[in-house]
């Protein structure tokens, strides 16, 4: 239901809803600097993003890359130094958080400890002056949605961490927000619980097909599991943004290749290019590689120029040194990880590059032993060595 508000000129205007042409969320060249002078920290630089209604975007990047700052700028916790944020076409840059109509879930559940679960969930509704008659069924509905139906009269301290986080999600959903922001919501949970909560978040996403979600995480598996598109962040900047599949299969930058999936980036030289495939030389071998069409503004793959060959650890195979076309490598480390053993190899022809290879099971390898390394076909995808972000 569209609410009636007083517009900037005092006229009564309808709050626009996101539709096919108006994005649910717009960040327009947002910059954030904390503090002043010598103590100033630039946390976000020229950040622009459009999110459609119903779309789930993961903001993925290492700690300190500006993810929470971006989320905070949209929620109203952080004041942008530059640029603006819009919700359903409406500039909300100067609006207080409570008037933005956004649902927010943080890593620390931030439930009110002295209030029951039901009162916690009803909090936003009361602030919005929802009638009492509407509140009870709405609270019951959202608690049901997160699997906490029977828990309304408990206090937060009578719940486990996972249950508290479900209540925090229910509280965020109670106001039926068009936009839901989640900042590392699973980071405080143990590994097994994180996995089951991830499945529930997937279900929740399906149950809310019109809600735009912004999901902050440093964990690539959460981003891959939930997001339609991933925004990769580093050093206060947006490095890449694309669908999860595109970023995984054809990472546009070496940073994204390494951060999303821990790819090996082997220095190579581009040879003949035809369409989207290229011959490249890696160490002492010439192999086929995928050469995706460059993005607008990026140079083409030029024969003779240096590039990086992106190969994931699970795609490489350890073979006999006598196998034809195998590269020769020396084992410098072997770590058993349960389902696989992660080997670190030094290639004879590229001794400075540590190549990570996953071999199935618990396979003991002696440090210093010499093995063959077989590249897949095609051997990998080319990544520009120029802009690493
Ligand atoms: P992330 O969520 O990706 O870990 P943040 O957005 O929290 O990163 O932080 C980005 C940068 O801004 C970091 O260098 C961080 O130390 C700094 N920062 C965050 N919040 C504040 C603040 N309130 N005051 C000063 N610096 C801050
Ligand atoms: Mg953060």
XYZ file of C-alpha atoms in Angstrom, residues 59-351:
293
model
C 28.430 -7.446 -0.978
C 31.499 -9.649 -0.746
C 34.969 -8.578 0.275
C 37.647 -8.855 2.922
C 37.300 -7.282 6.344
C 37.579 -3.504 6.181
C 36.707 -3.238 2.484
C 33.709 -0.965 3.102
C 30.795 -3.436 2.996
C 29.149 -2.401 6.273
C 29.730 1.232 5.417
C 27.792 0.801 2.165
C 24.981 -0.996 3.981
C 24.995 1.665 6.706
C 24.725 4.446 4.138
C 21.565 2.832 2.799
C 20.117 2.084 6.239
C 20.879 5.595 7.479
C 23.449 4.627 10.123
C 26.254 6.268 8.149
C 26.117 9.719 6.582
C 27.553 9.778 3.053
C 30.189 12.428 2.475
C 29.344 12.419 -1.234
C 26.572 11.094 -3.438
C 23.085 9.891 -2.607
C 20.992 6.798 -1.924
C 17.492 6.230 -3.289
C 14.786 3.754 -2.340
C 12.143 3.100 -4.991
C 13.154 6.298 -6.735
C 13.007 8.478 -3.634
C 16.140 10.187 -2.323
C 16.489 9.080 1.315
C 20.049 10.342 1.908
C 18.873 12.758 4.601
C 16.112 10.641 6.131
C 16.555 9.142 9.636
C 16.899 5.304 9.655
C 13.460 4.612 11.151
C 11.734 6.526 8.363
C 13.364 4.583 5.536
C 11.114 1.540 5.972
C 14.039 -0.880 5.655
C 14.453 -4.177 7.507
C 17.937 -4.609 8.988
C 19.587 -7.720 10.457
C 23.030 -7.430 12.040
C 25.627 -9.970 13.122
C 24.953 -9.207 16.786
C 21.247 -9.922 16.939
C 20.654 -6.745 18.950
C 17.392 -7.962 20.482
C 16.013 -6.025 23.445
C 16.948 -8.324 26.353
C 14.069 -7.384 28.653
C 11.375 -7.824 26.003
C 9.745 -11.084 24.956
C 10.293 -12.450 21.486
C 6.820 -11.242 20.430
C 7.460 -7.734 21.771
C 10.826 -7.598 20.037
C 9.182 -8.530 16.750
C 6.334 -6.060 17.301
C 8.713 -3.191 18.066
C 8.909 -1.740 14.565
C 5.173 -2.136 14.085
C 4.415 -0.196 17.265
C 6.810 2.544 16.169
C 4.859 2.688 12.904
C 1.606 2.934 14.873
C 0.205 -0.258 13.441
C -3.077 -1.048 15.198
C -3.028 -3.642 17.948
C -5.500 -5.762 16.027
C -3.020 -6.053 13.142
C 0.099 -6.533 15.269
C -0.627 -9.941 16.820
C -1.348 -11.784 13.554
C 1.608 -10.100 11.822
C 3.984 -11.130 14.636
C 2.660 -14.686 14.494
C 3.069 -14.761 10.715
C 6.718 -13.657 10.648
C 7.686 -15.872 13.590
C 6.140 -18.758 11.671
C 8.144 -17.773 8.589
C 11.432 -18.166 10.454
C 10.360 -21.362 12.224
C 9.886 -19.733 15.653
C 6.126 -20.096 15.889
C 5.879 -21.271 19.494
C 8.480 -18.933 20.993
C 6.635 -15.612 21.293
C 6.585 -15.476 25.088
C 10.273 -16.363 25.628
C 12.964 -13.883 26.512
C 16.020 -13.613 24.225
C 18.316 -15.131 26.876
C 16.159 -18.285 26.816
C 17.082 -18.846 23.157
C 20.173 -20.203 21.392
C 22.217 -17.970 19.112
C 20.593 -19.375 16.001
C 17.118 -18.879 17.440
C 17.953 -15.301 18.422
C 19.075 -14.606 14.885
C 15.791 -15.998 13.544
C 13.908 -13.633 15.833
C 16.060 -10.746 14.593
C 15.126 -11.697 11.026
C 11.432 -11.906 11.986
C 11.690 -8.466 13.583
C 13.173 -7.053 10.379
C 10.424 -8.664 8.281
C 7.518 -7.567 10.490
C 7.211 -4.154 8.839
C 7.013 -5.908 5.435
C 9.982 -3.967 4.121
C 10.564 -3.645 0.389
C 14.274 -3.776 1.200
C 15.985 -6.153 3.614
C 19.605 -5.573 4.644
C 21.645 -8.289 6.314
C 25.161 -7.622 7.612
C 27.077 -10.879 8.221
C 23.984 -12.415 9.851
C 25.579 -15.860 10.183
C 29.073 -14.835 11.237
C 28.452 -15.446 14.954
C 27.023 -18.948 14.467
C 28.952 -22.212 14.458
C 29.633 -24.000 11.168
C 26.789 -26.539 11.269
C 24.213 -23.943 12.248
C 25.485 -21.571 9.578
C 24.802 -24.218 6.960
C 21.220 -24.824 8.097
C 20.517 -21.095 8.448
C 21.824 -20.621 4.908
C 19.229 -23.095 3.656
C 16.544 -21.213 5.577
C 17.645 -17.902 4.132
C 17.323 -19.436 0.657
C 13.782 -20.467 1.521
C 13.024 -17.025 2.913
C 14.278 -15.447 -0.289
C 11.858 -17.596 -2.269
C 9.021 -16.674 0.083
C 9.729 -12.964 -0.492
C 9.965 -12.717 -4.273
C 9.490 -8.939 -4.339
C 11.893 -8.007 -1.560
C 15.261 -6.597 -2.577
C 18.002 -7.966 -0.349
C 21.484 -6.681 0.285
C 23.561 -9.329 2.013
C 26.963 -8.376 3.410
C 29.463 -11.184 3.881
C 33.160 -11.974 3.709
C 32.278 -15.624 3.050
C 32.142 -16.529 -0.621
C 30.065 -19.673 -0.017
C 27.244 -17.572 1.491
C 27.416 -15.169 -1.443
C 27.311 -18.003 -3.985
C 24.436 -19.743 -2.199
C 22.176 -16.716 -1.886
C 22.953 -13.984 -4.354
C 21.624 -13.311 -7.823
C 24.514 -10.920 -8.310
C 27.691 -10.383 -6.326
C 29.420 -7.073 -5.734
C 33.095 -7.714 -4.983
C 34.632 -5.012 -2.803
C 38.222 -4.203 -1.909
C 39.853 -1.108 -0.410
C 36.658 0.951 -0.206
C 35.824 0.322 -3.862
C 33.545 -1.806 -5.954
C 35.901 -4.105 -7.866
C 33.432 -6.133 -9.948
C 29.701 -6.711 -10.119
C 27.976 -9.430 -12.103
C 25.856 -12.546 -11.749
C 27.372 -15.168 -9.468
C 27.845 -17.495 -12.430
C 29.664 -14.939 -14.587
C 31.961 -13.864 -11.779
C 32.800 -17.480 -11.023
C 33.279 -18.646 -14.599
C 34.863 -15.546 -16.084
C 36.296 -13.404 -13.293
C 36.950 -9.943 -14.747
C 39.844 -9.174 -12.411
C 42.589 -11.060 -10.656
C 41.226 -9.885 -7.294
C 37.842 -11.450 -7.933
C 39.416 -14.619 -9.321
C 41.440 -15.048 -6.157
C 38.799 -13.930 -3.647
C 35.921 -15.883 -5.156
C 37.076 -19.482 -5.103
C 40.755 -19.020 -4.427
C 41.791 -19.483 -8.040
C 45.373 -19.995 -9.160
C 46.560 -17.196 -11.409
C 49.383 -18.487 -13.568
C 51.369 -15.903 -15.526
C 51.129 -16.672 -19.229
C 51.657 -15.140 -22.643
C 48.787 -14.842 -25.088
C 49.320 -16.467 -28.494
C 46.826 -16.842 -31.312
C 43.300 -15.694 -30.401
C 40.230 -16.881 -32.257
C 36.803 -15.858 -31.000
C 36.653 -16.634 -27.296
C 39.549 -19.047 -27.214
C 43.279 -18.483 -27.261
C 46.511 -20.399 -27.285
C 48.643 -19.356 -24.351
C 52.062 -20.373 -23.170
C 52.413 -21.258 -19.510
C 55.906 -22.040 -18.365
C 57.173 -24.524 -20.908
C 53.791 -25.512 -22.381
C 51.296 -24.142 -24.858
C 47.678 -24.747 -23.923
C 44.154 -23.720 -24.900
C 42.437 -21.130 -22.752
C 39.083 -19.415 -22.714
C 39.475 -15.782 -23.745
C 36.222 -14.026 -22.801
C 35.336 -10.938 -24.801
C 36.785 -8.043 -22.867
C 34.475 -5.628 -21.095
C 33.843 -2.288 -22.747
C 36.869 -0.089 -22.251
C 39.219 -2.998 -21.589
C 41.868 -3.976 -24.122
C 41.467 -7.060 -26.289
C 43.681 -10.076 -25.715
C 46.670 -9.137 -27.851
C 49.020 -11.856 -29.121
C 52.356 -11.546 -27.350
C 50.921 -9.752 -24.316
C 51.094 -11.035 -20.747
C 47.960 -12.280 -18.972
C 46.964 -14.567 -16.130
C 45.504 -18.014 -16.557
C 42.829 -18.604 -13.911
C 42.629 -22.274 -12.893
C 40.747 -23.490 -9.824
C 42.500 -25.891 -7.437
C 39.971 -28.696 -8.049
C 40.445 -28.530 -11.847
C 44.135 -29.481 -11.736
C 45.317 -33.084 -11.627
C 48.446 -34.579 -10.168
C 49.788 -37.198 -12.590
C 52.962 -39.072 -13.388
C 55.866 -36.893 -14.467
C 56.094 -39.079 -17.584
C 52.620 -38.112 -18.810
C 52.802 -36.246 -22.100
C 52.216 -32.495 -21.722
C 52.295 -32.646 -17.933
C 54.109 -29.798 -16.241
C 56.761 -30.811 -13.731
C 56.306 -29.548 -10.195
C 57.717 -29.979 -6.711
C 55.468 -30.423 -3.669
C 56.102 -27.713 -1.092
C 53.151 -28.418 1.227
C 50.272 -30.859 1.658
C 47.369 -30.161 4.011
C 44.560 -32.625 4.584
C 41.202 -30.806 4.625
C 38.844 -33.739 4.983
C 37.275 -34.288 1.555
C 40.458 -33.217 -0.234
C 44.155 -32.783 0.327
C 45.348 -29.317 -0.666
C 48.791 -29.417 -2.262
C 51.000 -26.423 -2.805
C 53.307 -26.952 -5.768
C 56.180 -25.024 -7.298
C 56.331 -25.418 -11.081
C 59.787 -26.111 -12.464
C 59.165 -23.612 -15.228
C 57.567 -20.984 -12.926
C 59.322 -21.520 -9.592
